[in-house]
Amino acid sequence: DVKVTQSSRYLVKRTGEKVFLECVQDMDHENMFWYRQDPGLGLRLIYFSYDVKMKEKGDIPEGYSVSREKKERFSLILESASTNQTSMYLCASSFGLLASQETQYFGPGTRLLVL
Amino acid sequence: GESVGLHLPTLSVQEGDNSIINCAYSNSASDYFIWYKQESGKGPQFIIDIRSNMDKRQGQRVTVLLNKTVKHLSLQIAATQPGDSAVYFCAVDGSGNTGKLIFGQGTTLQVKP
């Protein structure tokens, strides 16, 4: 079974803090993704990566950055957390060269509260 | 750009009945379609997928139907059980947007005992 793990299930941070969300997958998948999920807005893609050290902006990259130094690990960074970044963050991974044509497998999510 | 919509935000069914959850998409060039189930407090879980060269695919108690003419996708759950209560999303490949799946907002399925 594919396993995608996220470093924290719940996080509480203060405005202005730098926040790191970590994601690890154990299936040697090329592609990794970060989404946020908000009521009424569904899943929105923040960033994705199709290879080590490669990244592509998604639909809502502002206020976020990412890092992929190893194939199995994809980090989401909030440089200076703001209250409008309070959300559920979901990491996903998929196999293959054409990421949109492959099943994405999700982690359990990190619920972030920014005060 | 591509958009994906679900017809009903909430669906309530009696235990043992069949459930049908619908999804519409806008891009006729989309080639890959997935259904996910998300239980409260958990990440989305893959249920079943289908590619555009098929119009029907069956899994265990689930069937996905694809109507490319009207750009419509449905998930049928047979003999719905309380454990099927969850939010169900469809996702469609964002053809022309490399690497992206486009997600619908989700239908909440409530199963009444």
Short mmCIF file of C-alpha atoms in Angstrom, two decimals:
data_model
loop_
_atom_site.label_atom_id
_atom_site.label_comp_id
_atom_site.label_asym_id
_atom_site.label_seq_id
_atom_site.Cartn_x
_atom_site.Cartn_y
_atom_site.Cartn_z
CA ASP A 1 0.00 0.00 0.00
CA VAL A 2 1.08 3.52 -0.72
CA LYS A 3 1.84 5.44 2.41
CA VAL A 4 1.99 9.21 2.58
CA THR A 5 2.73 10.64 6.00
CA GLN A 6 2.63 14.20 7.25
CA SER A 7 4.70 15.38 10.17
CA SER A 8 1.87 16.82 12.22
CA ARG A 9 -1.88 16.29 12.42
CA TYR A 10 -2.51 19.58 14.23
CA LEU A 11 -0.44 22.75 14.51
CA VAL A 12 -1.05 26.06 16.24
CA LYS A 13 1.20 28.95 15.23
CA ARG A 14 1.26 32.70 15.72
CA THR A 15 1.07 35.33 13.01
CA GLY A 16 4.49 36.01 11.55
CA GLU A 17 6.02 32.67 12.49
CA LYS A 18 7.81 30.56 9.90
CA VAL A 19 6.03 27.24 9.56
CA PHE A 20 7.34 23.99 8.08
CA LEU A 21 5.02 21.19 7.00
CA GLU A 22 6.72 17.95 6.09
CA CYS A 23 5.49 15.16 3.86
CA VAL A 24 7.09 11.78 3.19
CA GLN A 25 6.01 9.05 0.77
CA ASP A 26 7.40 5.54 0.67
CA MET A 27 6.52 4.43 -2.87
CA ASP A 28 9.30 6.09 -4.86
CA HIS A 29 6.77 8.38 -6.56
CA GLU A 30 8.12 11.06 -8.86
CA ASN A 31 5.35 13.59 -8.24
CA MET A 32 4.40 15.26 -4.99
CA PHE A 33 1.76 17.89 -4.29
CA TRP A 34 0.62 20.30 -1.61
CA TYR A 35 -3.02 21.35 -1.39
CA ARG A 36 -5.07 23.33 1.02
CA GLN A 37 -8.67 22.46 1.71
CA ASP A 38 -11.21 25.00 2.89
CA PRO A 39 -14.99 24.72 3.34
CA GLY A 40 -16.81 25.67 0.17
CA LEU A 41 -13.60 25.95 -1.85
CA GLY A 42 -12.55 22.33 -2.20
CA LEU A 43 -8.92 21.34 -2.76
CA ARG A 44 -6.68 24.01 -4.18
CA LEU A 45 -3.20 23.24 -5.45
CA ILE A 46 -0.41 25.29 -3.86
CA TYR A 47 2.71 23.75 -5.39
CA PHE A 48 3.80 20.51 -6.94
CA SER A 49 7.07 18.83 -7.77
CA TYR A 50 7.77 16.27 -10.47
CA ASP A 51 11.37 15.59 -9.53
CA VAL A 52 13.99 16.29 -6.91
CA LYS A 53 14.78 20.01 -6.73
CA MET A 54 12.03 20.77 -9.25
CA LYS A 55 8.88 22.68 -8.38
CA GLU A 56 5.93 24.22 -10.16
CA LYS A 57 3.45 26.76 -8.89
CA GLY A 58 -0.10 25.69 -8.48
CA ASP A 59 -3.17 27.88 -8.31
CA ILE A 60 -2.45 29.65 -5.01
CA PRO A 61 1.34 29.80 -4.39
CA GLU A 62 1.40 33.24 -2.78
CA GLY A 63 2.73 33.17 0.77
CA TYR A 64 4.16 29.67 0.38
CA SER A 65 7.37 28.06 -0.78
CA VAL A 66 8.44 24.44 -1.11
CA SER A 67 11.52 22.31 -0.95
CA ARG A 68 12.27 18.91 -2.40
CA GLU A 69 15.81 17.86 -1.61
CA LYS A 70 15.06 14.13 -1.62
CA LYS A 71 12.63 12.16 -3.75
CA GLU A 72 10.58 10.92 -0.84
CA ARG A 73 10.22 14.24 1.00
CA PHE A 74 8.35 17.41 0.06
CA SER A 75 8.19 20.35 2.44
CA LEU A 76 5.78 23.25 2.47
CA ILE A 77 7.01 26.46 4.05
CA LEU A 78 4.93 29.39 5.20
CA GLU A 79 7.49 32.16 5.33
CA SER A 80 5.43 34.41 7.61
CA ALA A 81 2.20 32.79 8.71
CA SER A 82 -0.99 34.81 8.49
CA THR A 83 -4.47 34.12 9.83
CA ASN A 84 -5.81 33.55 6.30
CA GLN A 85 -3.50 30.56 6.05
CA THR A 86 -5.50 28.74 8.71
CA SER A 87 -6.58 25.64 6.81
CA MET A 88 -6.27 21.91 6.29
CA TYR A 89 -3.10 21.11 4.35
CA LEU A 90 -2.96 17.92 2.33
CA CYS A 91 0.08 16.33 0.76
CA ALA A 92 -0.23 13.85 -2.11
CA SER A 93 2.06 11.82 -4.34
CA SER A 94 1.73 10.03 -7.65
CA PHE A 95 3.75 7.88 -9.98
CA GLY A 96 4.60 8.60 -13.57
CA LEU A 97 5.74 11.21 -16.02
CA LEU A 98 2.35 12.79 -16.71
CA ALA A 99 1.16 13.72 -13.26
CA SER A 100 -2.37 14.64 -14.31
CA GLN A 101 -2.94 11.13 -15.66
CA GLU A 102 -2.08 9.26 -12.50
CA THR A 103 -3.84 8.60 -9.23
CA GLN A 104 -2.77 10.86 -6.42
CA TYR A 105 -2.48 9.30 -2.97
CA PHE A 106 -3.06 11.57 -0.02
CA GLY A 107 -1.66 11.90 3.45
CA PRO A 108 -3.90 12.34 6.52
CA GLY A 109 -3.65 16.12 6.46
CA THR A 110 -2.33 18.79 8.81
CA ARG A 111 -4.84 21.14 10.36
CA LEU A 112 -3.08 24.47 10.87
CA LEU A 113 -4.44 27.23 13.05
CA VAL A 114 -2.71 30.62 12.85
CA LEU A 115 -3.54 32.95 15.72
CA GLY B 1 -10.08 26.95 -17.70
CA GLU B 2 -11.24 23.54 -16.59
CA SER B 3 -13.96 23.39 -14.01
CA VAL B 4 -15.51 20.50 -12.14
CA GLY B 5 -18.84 20.69 -10.40
CA LEU B 6 -20.95 18.36 -8.32
CA HIS B 7 -24.70 18.43 -8.63
CA LEU B 8 -25.62 18.12 -4.97
CA PRO B 9 -23.66 19.23 -1.91
CA THR B 10 -25.46 16.68 0.28
CA LEU B 11 -27.10 13.33 -0.42
CA SER B 12 -29.05 11.42 2.22
CA VAL B 13 -29.89 7.74 1.64
CA GLN B 14 -31.32 4.88 3.63
CA GLU B 15 -28.98 2.07 4.62
CA GLY B 16 -29.18 -0.69 2.03
CA ASP B 17 -30.26 1.61 -0.80
CA ASN B 18 -28.07 2.46 -3.77
CA SER B 19 -26.39 5.87 -3.89
CA ILE B 20 -25.57 7.88 -6.98
CA ILE B 21 -23.22 10.83 -6.80
CA ASN B 22 -22.79 13.01 -9.87
CA CYS B 23 -20.08 15.21 -11.27
CA ALA B 24 -19.86 17.43 -14.35
CA TYR B 25 -16.70 18.63 -16.04
CA SER B 26 -16.07 21.24 -18.67
CA ASN B 27 -13.08 20.12 -20.77
CA SER B 28 -13.96 17.64 -23.49
CA ALA B 29 -10.25 16.76 -23.83
CA SER B 30 -10.04 15.40 -20.27
CA ASP B 31 -8.83 11.84 -20.30
CA TYR B 32 -8.62 10.65 -16.70
CA PHE B 33 -11.21 10.70 -13.93
CA ILE B 34 -10.99 9.67 -10.29
CA TRP B 35 -13.36 9.34 -7.36
CA TYR B 36 -12.13 9.92 -3.82
CA LYS B 37 -13.75 9.35 -0.44
CA GLN B 38 -12.87 11.58 2.51
CA GLU B 39 -13.95 10.63 6.00
CA SER B 40 -14.05 13.21 8.74
CA GLY B 41 -10.56 14.20 9.89
CA LYS B 42 -8.79 12.13 7.24
CA GLY B 43 -7.19 12.69 3.86
CA PRO B 44 -8.98 11.73 0.61
CA GLN B 45 -8.84 8.02 -0.16
CA PHE B 46 -8.80 6.67 -3.73
CA ILE B 47 -11.93 4.70 -4.62
CA ILE B 48 -11.93 4.09 -8.35
CA ASP B 49 -10.75 5.65 -11.60
CA ILE B 50 -11.65 5.52 -15.26
CA ARG B 51 -10.05 6.67 -18.49
CA SER B 52 -11.82 8.19 -21.44
CA ASN B 53 -11.57 5.04 -23.57
CA MET B 54 -14.10 3.40 -21.23
CA ASP B 55 -17.64 4.34 -20.23
CA LYS B 56 -18.04 2.07 -17.23
CA ARG B 57 -15.81 0.50 -14.61
CA GLN B 58 -16.75 -1.59 -11.62
CA GLY B 59 -15.10 -2.15 -8.28
CA GLN B 60 -16.26 -3.70 -5.09
CA ARG B 61 -19.79 -2.27 -4.56
CA VAL B 62 -18.86 0.79 -6.62
CA THR B 63 -19.35 1.61 -10.29
CA VAL B 64 -18.14 4.66 -12.17
CA LEU B 65 -19.97 5.76 -15.30
CA LEU B 66 -18.54 8.20 -17.78
CA ASN B 67 -20.65 10.00 -20.37
CA LYS B 68 -18.25 11.95 -22.55
CA THR B 69 -21.04 13.33 -24.74
CA VAL B 70 -22.50 15.38 -21.93
CA LYS B 71 -19.28 15.51 -19.88
CA HIS B 72 -20.77 13.78 -16.90
CA LEU B 73 -19.32 11.35 -14.39
CA SER B 74 -21.15 9.40 -11.73
CA LEU B 75 -20.30 7.14 -8.82
CA GLN B 76 -22.77 4.45 -7.87
CA ILE B 77 -22.51 2.74 -4.50
CA ALA B 78 -24.53 -0.44 -4.11
CA ALA B 79 -26.19 -1.40 -0.83
CA THR B 80 -24.99 1.72 0.97
CA GLN B 81 -23.66 1.10 4.46
CA PRO B 82 -23.10 3.44 7.44
CA GLY B 83 -19.36 3.22 6.78
CA ASP B 84 -19.94 4.84 3.40
CA SER B 85 -20.83 8.12 5.12
CA ALA B 86 -18.19 10.59 3.94
CA VAL B 87 -17.51 13.36 1.48
CA TYR B 88 -17.01 12.15 -2.10
CA PHE B 89 -14.92 14.10 -4.63
CA CYS B 90 -14.45 13.64 -8.30
CA ALA B 91 -11.19 14.73 -9.87
CA VAL B 92 -10.48 15.31 -13.54
CA ASP B 93 -7.18 15.75 -15.31
CA GLY B 94 -6.71 19.37 -16.18
CA SER B 95 -5.87 18.72 -19.79
CA GLY B 96 -3.55 21.46 -20.90
CA ASN B 97 -2.48 22.10 -17.30
CA THR B 98 0.34 19.62 -16.93
CA GLY B 99 0.46 17.95 -13.56
CA LYS B 100 -2.88 19.13 -12.31
CA LEU B 101 -5.97 17.29 -11.26
CA ILE B 102 -9.02 19.50 -10.95
CA PHE B 103 -11.20 18.59 -7.95
CA GLY B 104 -14.89 19.06 -7.45
CA GLN B 105 -16.03 20.50 -4.13
CA GLY B 106 -17.48 17.28 -2.80
CA THR B 107 -20.84 15.70 -2.01
CA THR B 108 -21.53 14.71 1.58
CA LEU B 109 -23.19 11.30 1.70
CA GLN B 110 -25.29 10.68 4.80
CA VAL B 111 -26.49 7.15 5.43
CA LYS B 112 -29.57 6.80 7.60
CA PRO B 113 -29.89 3.57 9.62
#
